[in-house]
PDB file of C-alpha atoms in Angstrom:
ATOM      1  CA  GLY N  36       0.056   0.048   0.075  1.00 82.00           C
ATOM      2  CA  ASP N  37       0.824   3.593  -0.030  1.00 86.00           C
ATOM      3  CA  SER N  38       3.128   5.176   2.524  1.00 92.00           C
ATOM      4  CA  VAL N  39       4.857   8.370   3.544  1.00 95.00           C
ATOM      5  CA  THR N  40       7.789   8.700   5.608  1.00 96.00           C
ATOM      6  CA  GLN N  41       8.868  12.011   7.281  1.00 95.00           C
ATOM      7  CA  MET N  42      11.727  12.853   9.449  1.00 88.00           C
ATOM      8  CA  GLU N  43      11.128  12.887  13.139  1.00 85.00           C
ATOM      9  CA  GLY N  44      10.929  15.987  14.961  1.00 86.00           C
ATOM     10  CA  PRO N  45      11.025  18.158  16.726  1.00 94.00           C
ATOM     11  CA  VAL N  46      13.156  20.440  14.597  1.00 96.00           C
ATOM     12  CA  THR N  47      14.349  23.628  16.415  1.00 97.00           C
ATOM     13  CA  LEU N  48      15.862  26.391  14.410  1.00 97.00           C
ATOM     14  CA  SER N  49      16.889  29.924  15.075  1.00 97.00           C
ATOM     15  CA  GLU N  50      15.049  32.685  13.027  1.00 97.00           C
ATOM     16  CA  GLU N  51      16.390  33.185   9.404  1.00 97.00           C
ATOM     17  CA  ALA N  52      17.889  29.628   9.344  1.00 98.00           C
ATOM     18  CA  PHE N  53      17.395  27.497   6.425  1.00 98.00           C
ATOM     19  CA  LEU N  54      14.905  24.674   6.724  1.00 97.00           C
ATOM     20  CA  THR N  55      14.638  21.186   5.226  1.00 97.00           C
ATOM     21  CA  ILE N  56      12.041  18.737   6.221  1.00 97.00           C
ATOM     22  CA  ASN N  57      12.661  15.373   4.431  1.00 97.00           C
ATOM     23  CA  CYS N  58       9.710  13.239   3.012  1.00 97.00           C
ATOM     24  CA  THR N  59       9.876  10.157   0.976  1.00 97.00           C
ATOM     25  CA  TYR N  60       7.068   8.123  -0.363  1.00 96.00           C
ATOM     26  CA  THR N  61       5.897   4.686  -1.908  1.00 94.00           C
ATOM     27  CA  ALA N  62       2.853   4.506  -4.042  1.00 90.00           C
ATOM     28  CA  THR N  63       1.340   2.741  -6.934  1.00 81.00           C
ATOM     29  CA  GLY N  64       0.748   4.788 -10.027  1.00 79.00           C
ATOM     30  CA  TYR N  65       1.517   8.426 -10.057  1.00 83.00           C
ATOM     31  CA  PRO N  66       0.366  10.202  -6.957  1.00 90.00           C
ATOM     32  CA  SER N  67      -0.052  13.761  -6.260  1.00 91.00           C
ATOM     33  CA  LEU N  68       2.100  15.168  -3.298  1.00 94.00           C
ATOM     34  CA  PHE N  69       1.051  17.497  -0.762  1.00 95.00           C
ATOM     35  CA  TRP N  70       2.503  19.546   2.227  1.00 97.00           C
ATOM     36  CA  TYR N  71       0.001  20.470   4.913  1.00 97.00           C
ATOM     37  CA  VAL N  72       0.662  22.791   7.841  1.00 97.00           C
ATOM     38  CA  GLN N  73      -0.979  22.561  11.299  1.00 96.00           C
ATOM     39  CA  TYR N  74      -0.612  25.668  13.546  1.00 95.00           C
ATOM     40  CA  PRO N  75      -1.371  25.194  17.392  1.00 90.00           C
ATOM     41  CA  GLY N  76      -5.037  24.702  17.984  1.00 88.00           C
ATOM     42  CA  GLU N  77      -5.982  24.624  14.432  1.00 91.00           C
ATOM     43  CA  GLY N  78      -6.842  22.159  11.546  1.00 92.00           C
ATOM     44  CA  LEU N  79      -4.442  21.381   8.730  1.00 94.00           C
ATOM     45  CA  GLN N  80      -4.132  23.823   5.866  1.00 95.00           C
ATOM     46  CA  LEU N  81      -2.745  23.004   2.453  1.00 95.00           C
ATOM     47  CA  LEU N  82       0.741  24.637   2.203  1.00 97.00           C
ATOM     48  CA  LEU N  83       1.638  23.454  -1.375  1.00 97.00           C
ATOM     49  CA  LYS N  84       1.147  20.712  -3.817  1.00 95.00           C
ATOM     50  CA  ALA N  85       2.776  19.136  -6.906  1.00 95.00           C
ATOM     51  CA  THR N  86       0.942  16.828  -9.200  1.00 91.00           C
ATOM     52  CA  LYS N  87       3.681  15.222 -11.517  1.00 90.00           C
ATOM     53  CA  ALA N  88       7.310  14.514 -11.675  1.00 93.00           C
ATOM     54  CA  ASP N  89       9.713  17.573 -11.579  1.00 95.00           C
ATOM     55  CA  ASP N  90       6.831  19.798 -10.618  1.00 96.00           C
ATOM     56  CA  LYS N  91       7.871  22.424  -7.788  1.00 97.00           C
ATOM     57  CA  GLY N  92       5.154  23.578  -5.464  1.00 97.00           C
ATOM     58  CA  SER N  93       5.675  26.873  -3.657  1.00 97.00           C
ATOM     59  CA  ASN N  94       3.976  29.042  -1.163  1.00 97.00           C
ATOM     60  CA  LYS N  95       4.878  31.534   1.524  1.00 95.00           C
ATOM     61  CA  GLY N  96       8.542  31.000   0.795  1.00 97.00           C
ATOM     62  CA  PHE N  97       8.107  27.331   1.158  1.00 98.00           C
ATOM     63  CA  GLU N  98       9.200  24.960  -1.871  1.00 98.00           C
ATOM     64  CA  ALA N  99       9.279  21.369  -2.563  1.00 98.00           C
ATOM     65  CA  THR N 100      10.096  19.446  -5.699  1.00 98.00           C
ATOM     66  CA  TYR N 101       8.310  16.265  -6.838  1.00 97.00           C
ATOM     67  CA  ARG N 102      11.253  13.810  -7.400  1.00 96.00           C
ATOM     68  CA  LYS N 103      10.190  10.570  -8.979  1.00 93.00           C
ATOM     69  CA  GLU N 104      13.666   9.105  -9.311  1.00 94.00           C
ATOM     70  CA  THR N 105      14.232   9.394  -5.508  1.00 95.00           C
ATOM     71  CA  THR N 106      10.495   9.195  -4.492  1.00 96.00           C
ATOM     72  CA  SER N 107      11.014  12.285  -2.463  1.00 97.00           C
ATOM     73  CA  PHE N 108       9.199  15.644  -1.835  1.00 98.00           C
ATOM     74  CA  HIS N 109      11.348  17.584   0.578  1.00 98.00           C
ATOM     75  CA  LEU N 110      10.110  20.781   2.013  1.00 98.00           C
ATOM     76  CA  GLU N 111      12.521  23.768   2.058  1.00 98.00           C
ATOM     77  CA  LYS N 112      12.539  27.318   3.130  1.00 98.00           C
ATOM     78  CA  GLY N 113      15.490  29.730   2.887  1.00 97.00           C
ATOM     79  CA  SER N 114      14.826  31.933   6.038  1.00 96.00           C
ATOM     80  CA  VAL N 115      12.308  30.745   8.771  1.00 98.00           C
ATOM     81  CA  GLN N 116      10.317  32.998  10.976  1.00 97.00           C
ATOM     82  CA  VAL N 117       8.969  32.390  14.448  1.00 97.00           C
ATOM     83  CA  SER N 118       5.558  32.375  12.809  1.00 96.00           C
ATOM     84  CA  ASP N 119       6.502  29.375  10.913  1.00 97.00           C
ATOM     85  CA  SER N 120       6.458  27.184  14.104  1.00 97.00           C
ATOM     86  CA  ALA N 121       3.912  24.544  13.416  1.00 97.00           C
ATOM     87  CA  VAL N 122       3.488  20.842  12.591  1.00 96.00           C
ATOM     88  CA  TYR N 123       4.191  20.027   8.836  1.00 97.00           C
ATOM     89  CA  PHE N 124       2.548  16.955   7.279  1.00 97.00           C
ATOM     90  CA  CYS N 125       3.670  15.379   3.972  1.00 97.00           C
ATOM     91  CA  ALA N 126       0.900  13.560   2.287  1.00 95.00           C
ATOM     92  CA  LEU N 127       0.029  11.805  -1.122  1.00 92.00           C
ATOM     93  CA  ARG N 128      -3.192  11.006  -2.894  1.00 87.00           C
ATOM     94  CA  SER N 129      -3.325   8.344  -5.633  1.00 77.00           C
ATOM     95  CA  GLY N 130      -5.373   8.757  -8.700  1.00 61.00           C
ATOM     96  CA  GLY N 131      -8.844   7.179  -8.597  1.00 60.00           C
ATOM     97  CA  TYR N 132      -8.980   7.033  -4.827  1.00 58.00           C
ATOM     98  CA  GLN N 133     -10.287   9.480  -2.325  1.00 65.00           C
ATOM     99  CA  LYS N 134      -7.994   8.193   0.397  1.00 75.00           C
ATOM    100  CA  VAL N 135      -4.923  10.478   1.250  1.00 85.00           C
ATOM    101  CA  THR N 136      -2.060   8.934   3.044  1.00 90.00           C
ATOM    102  CA  PHE N 137      -0.296  11.272   5.713  1.00 93.00           C
ATOM    103  CA  GLY N 138       3.201  11.119   7.163  1.00 95.00           C
ATOM    104  CA  THR N 139       3.593  11.332  10.939  1.00 94.00           C
ATOM    105  CA  GLY N 140       4.040  14.952  11.016  1.00 95.00           C
ATOM    106  CA  THR N 141       7.239  16.965  11.821  1.00 96.00           C
ATOM    107  CA  LYS N 142       7.082  19.671  14.488  1.00 96.00           C
ATOM    108  CA  LEU N 143       8.995  22.774  13.821  1.00 97.00           C
ATOM    109  CA  GLN N 144       9.905  25.322  16.347  1.00 97.00           C
ATOM    110  CA  VAL N 145      11.567  28.605  15.404  1.00 97.00           C
ATOM    111  CA  ILE N 146      13.218  30.585  18.286  1.00 97.00           C
ATOM    112  CA  PRO N 147      13.981  34.214  17.979  1.00 95.00           C
TER     113      PRO N 147
ATOM    114  CA  ASP E 241     -17.608  32.112   5.674  1.00 67.00           C
ATOM    115  CA  THR E 242     -16.082  29.010   7.243  1.00 70.00           C
ATOM    116  CA  ALA E 243     -15.522  26.292   4.548  1.00 92.00           C
ATOM    117  CA  VAL E 244     -15.431  23.227   6.909  1.00 96.00           C
ATOM    118  CA  SER E 245     -17.028  23.840  10.234  1.00 96.00           C
ATOM    119  CA  GLN E 246     -17.098  21.386  13.124  1.00 96.00           C
ATOM    120  CA  THR E 247     -19.311  21.457  16.300  1.00 96.00           C
ATOM    121  CA  PRO E 248     -18.645  21.380  19.242  1.00 97.00           C
ATOM    122  CA  LYS E 249     -15.087  22.549  19.249  1.00 95.00           C
ATOM    123  CA  TYR E 250     -14.511  20.921  22.814  1.00 97.00           C
ATOM    124  CA  LEU E 251     -16.414  18.000  24.203  1.00 97.00           C
ATOM    125  CA  VAL E 252     -15.744  16.767  27.730  1.00 97.00           C
ATOM    126  CA  THR E 253     -17.701  13.915  28.999  1.00 97.00           C
ATOM    127  CA  GLN E 254     -17.808  10.699  31.155  1.00 96.00           C
ATOM    128  CA  MET E 255     -16.789   7.310  30.007  1.00 96.00           C
ATOM    129  CA  GLY E 256     -19.777   5.297  28.942  1.00 97.00           C
ATOM    130  CA  ASN E 257     -21.744   8.260  27.466  1.00 97.00           C
ATOM    131  CA  ASP E 258     -22.958   8.619  23.959  1.00 97.00           C
ATOM    132  CA  LYS E 259     -21.906  11.831  21.774  1.00 97.00           C
ATOM    133  CA  SER E 260     -22.129  13.205  18.526  1.00 97.00           C
ATOM    134  CA  ILE E 261     -19.887  15.618  16.472  1.00 98.00           C
ATOM    135  CA  LYS E 262     -21.368  17.540  13.548  1.00 97.00           C
ATOM    136  CA  CYS E 263     -19.523  18.684  10.383  1.00 97.00           C
ATOM    137  CA  GLU E 264     -20.734  20.795   7.509  1.00 97.00           C
ATOM    138  CA  GLN E 265     -18.899  22.107   4.318  1.00 97.00           C
ATOM    139  CA  ASN E 266     -20.009  24.841   2.044  1.00 96.00           C
ATOM    140  CA  LEU E 267     -17.400  24.402  -0.551  1.00 94.00           C
ATOM    141  CA  GLY E 268     -19.603  22.189  -2.756  1.00 92.00           C
ATOM    142  CA  HIS E 269     -17.168  19.234  -2.325  1.00 92.00           C
ATOM    143  CA  ASP E 270     -18.409  15.705  -3.010  1.00 89.00           C
ATOM    144  CA  THR E 271     -16.278  13.805  -0.586  1.00 90.00           C
ATOM    145  CA  MET E 272     -16.033  14.144   3.132  1.00 93.00           C
ATOM    146  CA  TYR E 273     -13.746  12.455   5.759  1.00 93.00           C
ATOM    147  CA  TRP E 274     -13.333  11.950   9.442  1.00 95.00           C
ATOM    148  CA  TYR E 275      -9.789  11.715  11.092  1.00 95.00           C
ATOM    149  CA  LYS E 276      -8.551  10.973  14.540  1.00 95.00           C
ATOM    150  CA  GLN E 277      -5.381  12.747  15.673  1.00 95.00           C
ATOM    151  CA  ASP E 278      -3.701  11.362  18.830  1.00 92.00           C
ATOM    152  CA  SER E 279      -1.549  13.247  21.271  1.00 90.00           C
ATOM    153  CA  LYS E 280       1.626  12.687  19.149  1.00 89.00           C
ATOM    154  CA  LYS E 281      -0.213  14.354  16.156  1.00 90.00           C
ATOM    155  CA  PHE E 282      -0.529  11.173  14.202  1.00 91.00           C
ATOM    156  CA  LEU E 283      -3.434  11.462  11.842  1.00 92.00           C
ATOM    157  CA  LYS E 284      -5.594   8.169  11.161  1.00 90.00           C
ATOM    158  CA  ILE E 285      -8.262   8.196   8.600  1.00 90.00           C
ATOM    159  CA  MET E 286     -11.614   6.700   9.896  1.00 93.00           C
ATOM    160  CA  PHE E 287     -14.235   7.163   7.366  1.00 91.00           C
ATOM    161  CA  SER E 288     -14.934   8.698   3.986  1.00 90.00           C
ATOM    162  CA  TYR E 289     -18.082   9.404   2.249  1.00 90.00           C
ATOM    163  CA  ASN E 290     -18.642  10.325  -1.514  1.00 87.00           C
ATOM    164  CA  ASN E 291     -21.936  11.669  -2.416  1.00 86.00           C
ATOM    165  CA  LYS E 292     -23.539  10.246   0.733  1.00 85.00           C
ATOM    166  CA  GLU E 293     -21.955   6.921   0.045  1.00 86.00           C
ATOM    167  CA  LEU E 294     -19.521   5.231   2.469  1.00 87.00           C
ATOM    168  CA  ILE E 295     -16.265   4.586   0.559  1.00 83.00           C
ATOM    169  CA  ILE E 296     -13.641   4.346   3.161  1.00 81.00           C
ATOM    170  CA  ASN E 297     -14.208   2.491   6.351  1.00 81.00           C
ATOM    171  CA  GLU E 298     -10.987   1.827   8.102  1.00 82.00           C
ATOM    172  CA  THR E 299     -10.490  -0.505  11.132  1.00 78.00           C
ATOM    173  CA  VAL E 300     -12.593   1.479  13.637  1.00 88.00           C
ATOM    174  CA  PRO E 301     -14.556   0.098  16.575  1.00 90.00           C
ATOM    175  CA  ASN E 302     -18.236  -0.212  15.573  1.00 91.00           C
ATOM    176  CA  ARG E 303     -19.073   2.088  18.386  1.00 96.00           C
ATOM    177  CA  PHE E 304     -18.260   4.867  15.867  1.00 95.00           C
ATOM    178  CA  SER E 305     -21.076   5.448  13.324  1.00 94.00           C
ATOM    179  CA  PRO E 306     -20.811   8.060  10.624  1.00 94.00           C
ATOM    180  CA  LYS E 307     -23.982   9.518   9.044  1.00 94.00           C
ATOM    181  CA  SER E 308     -24.223  11.569   5.970  1.00 93.00           C
ATOM    182  CA  PRO E 309     -27.650  13.056   5.481  1.00 92.00           C
ATOM    183  CA  ASP E 310     -26.457  14.914   2.379  1.00 92.00           C
ATOM    184  CA  LYS E 311     -23.142  15.749   0.506  1.00 91.00           C
ATOM    185  CA  ALA E 312     -22.527  18.926   2.660  1.00 95.00           C
ATOM    186  CA  HIS E 313     -22.787  17.013   6.025  1.00 96.00           C
ATOM    187  CA  LEU E 314     -21.074  14.188   7.622  1.00 96.00           C
ATOM    188  CA  ASN E 315     -21.647  13.558  11.330  1.00 97.00           C
ATOM    189  CA  LEU E 316     -20.008  11.136  13.765  1.00 97.00           C
ATOM    190  CA  HIS E 317     -21.677   9.359  16.514  1.00 97.00           C
ATOM    191  CA  ILE E 318     -19.753   7.600  19.076  1.00 96.00           C
ATOM    192  CA  ASN E 319     -21.358   5.079  21.582  1.00 96.00           C
ATOM    193  CA  SER E 320     -20.067   4.061  25.032  1.00 97.00           C
ATOM    194  CA  LEU E 321     -17.230   6.333  25.060  1.00 97.00           C
ATOM    195  CA  GLU E 322     -13.848   4.975  26.318  1.00 96.00           C
ATOM    196  CA  LEU E 323     -10.652   6.724  27.718  1.00 95.00           C
ATOM    197  CA  GLY E 324      -8.817   5.796  24.534  1.00 94.00           C
ATOM    198  CA  ASP E 325     -11.291   7.788  22.448  1.00 96.00           C
ATOM    199  CA  SER E 326      -9.830  10.999  23.871  1.00 96.00           C
ATOM    200  CA  ALA E 327      -8.207  12.733  20.815  1.00 96.00           C
ATOM    201  CA  VAL E 328      -8.771  15.425  18.370  1.00 97.00           C
ATOM    202  CA  TYR E 329     -11.242  14.483  15.663  1.00 97.00           C
ATOM    203  CA  PHE E 330     -10.978  16.422  12.234  1.00 96.00           C
ATOM    204  CA  CYS E 331     -13.535  16.594   9.528  1.00 96.00           C
ATOM    205  CA  ALA E 332     -12.276  17.304   6.093  1.00 95.00           C
ATOM    206  CA  SER E 333     -13.683  17.662   2.466  1.00 93.00           C
ATOM    207  CA  SER E 334     -12.305  17.474  -1.090  1.00 90.00           C
ATOM    208  CA  GLN E 335     -13.605  17.606  -4.619  1.00 85.00           C
ATOM    209  CA  GLY E 336     -13.119  15.328  -7.442  1.00 65.00           C
ATOM    210  CA  THR E 337     -14.065  11.701  -7.657  1.00 60.00           C
ATOM    211  CA  GLY E 338     -11.190   9.853  -9.198  1.00 56.00           C
ATOM    212  CA  ASP E 339      -9.293  13.160  -9.309  1.00 61.00           C
ATOM    213  CA  SER E 340      -6.007  12.888  -7.218  1.00 65.00           C
ATOM    214  CA  ASN E 341      -4.965  16.581  -7.670  1.00 76.00           C
ATOM    215  CA  GLN E 342      -7.428  18.175  -5.198  1.00 82.00           C
ATOM    216  CA  PRO E 343      -6.349  18.783  -1.717  1.00 87.00           C
ATOM    217  CA  GLN E 344      -8.464  18.353   1.415  1.00 91.00           C
ATOM    218  CA  HIS E 345      -9.822  21.180   3.323  1.00 93.00           C
ATOM    219  CA  PHE E 346      -9.925  20.634   7.099  1.00 95.00           C
ATOM    220  CA  GLY E 347     -12.179  21.896   9.994  1.00 95.00           C
ATOM    221  CA  ASP E 348     -10.491  23.212  13.187  1.00 94.00           C
ATOM    222  CA  GLY E 349     -11.079  19.972  15.031  1.00 96.00           C
ATOM    223  CA  THR E 350     -13.144  18.765  17.990  1.00 97.00           C
ATOM    224  CA  ARG E 351     -11.219  18.092  21.076  1.00 97.00           C
ATOM    225  CA  LEU E 352     -12.782  15.141  22.947  1.00 97.00           C
ATOM    226  CA  SER E 353     -11.717  14.386  26.352  1.00 97.00           C
ATOM    227  CA  ILE E 354     -13.112  11.494  28.357  1.00 96.00           C
ATOM    228  CA  LEU E 355     -13.098  11.663  32.205  1.00 92.00           C
TER     229      LEU E 355
END
């Protein structure tokens, strides 16, 4: 079956540091890939997505590139802010199915 | 304005009680979901409905029963609540039967605490 593996957190960074959160996946067919963010006390929100190989999703300074050869979708940001502190979830959705497979989430804490 | 709304936001109740959580979406989506998030933030799919029809039913105790009166609503009823049911329950919706490109939209969650 489909699966998503994320790096374990928590990740603690100083403000303006570079962020990478690793995500790899296994899936049948050609899934769409997503990053969701969950701020404290809230539900998940879509951060960015990519629907085919070599696509790059980007939003709010975050980027992730769909790498079919390494089955990866790593999340990056050049300069994090305190307001980026949240839990980040990598997810995939396979064509023809409504089921979304989520990773275990990575908590990011940014300190001033 | 809220796209996916759940009620109540907090639910504190005694073990053995029966409770319901309601969810409504005004996005015109055809698919709705229930997830359970534990204290370690792990998200587990419980149910999914497409056009009022149950399409995903993961291994969940039969004390949990979803009901979808129409496309815009998916309620969750829980009988005989147990301590292990304490968690945050999220409702979500998405559009596109067979279309994997569409993301899910989540509600803000219902924080269920069993005493």
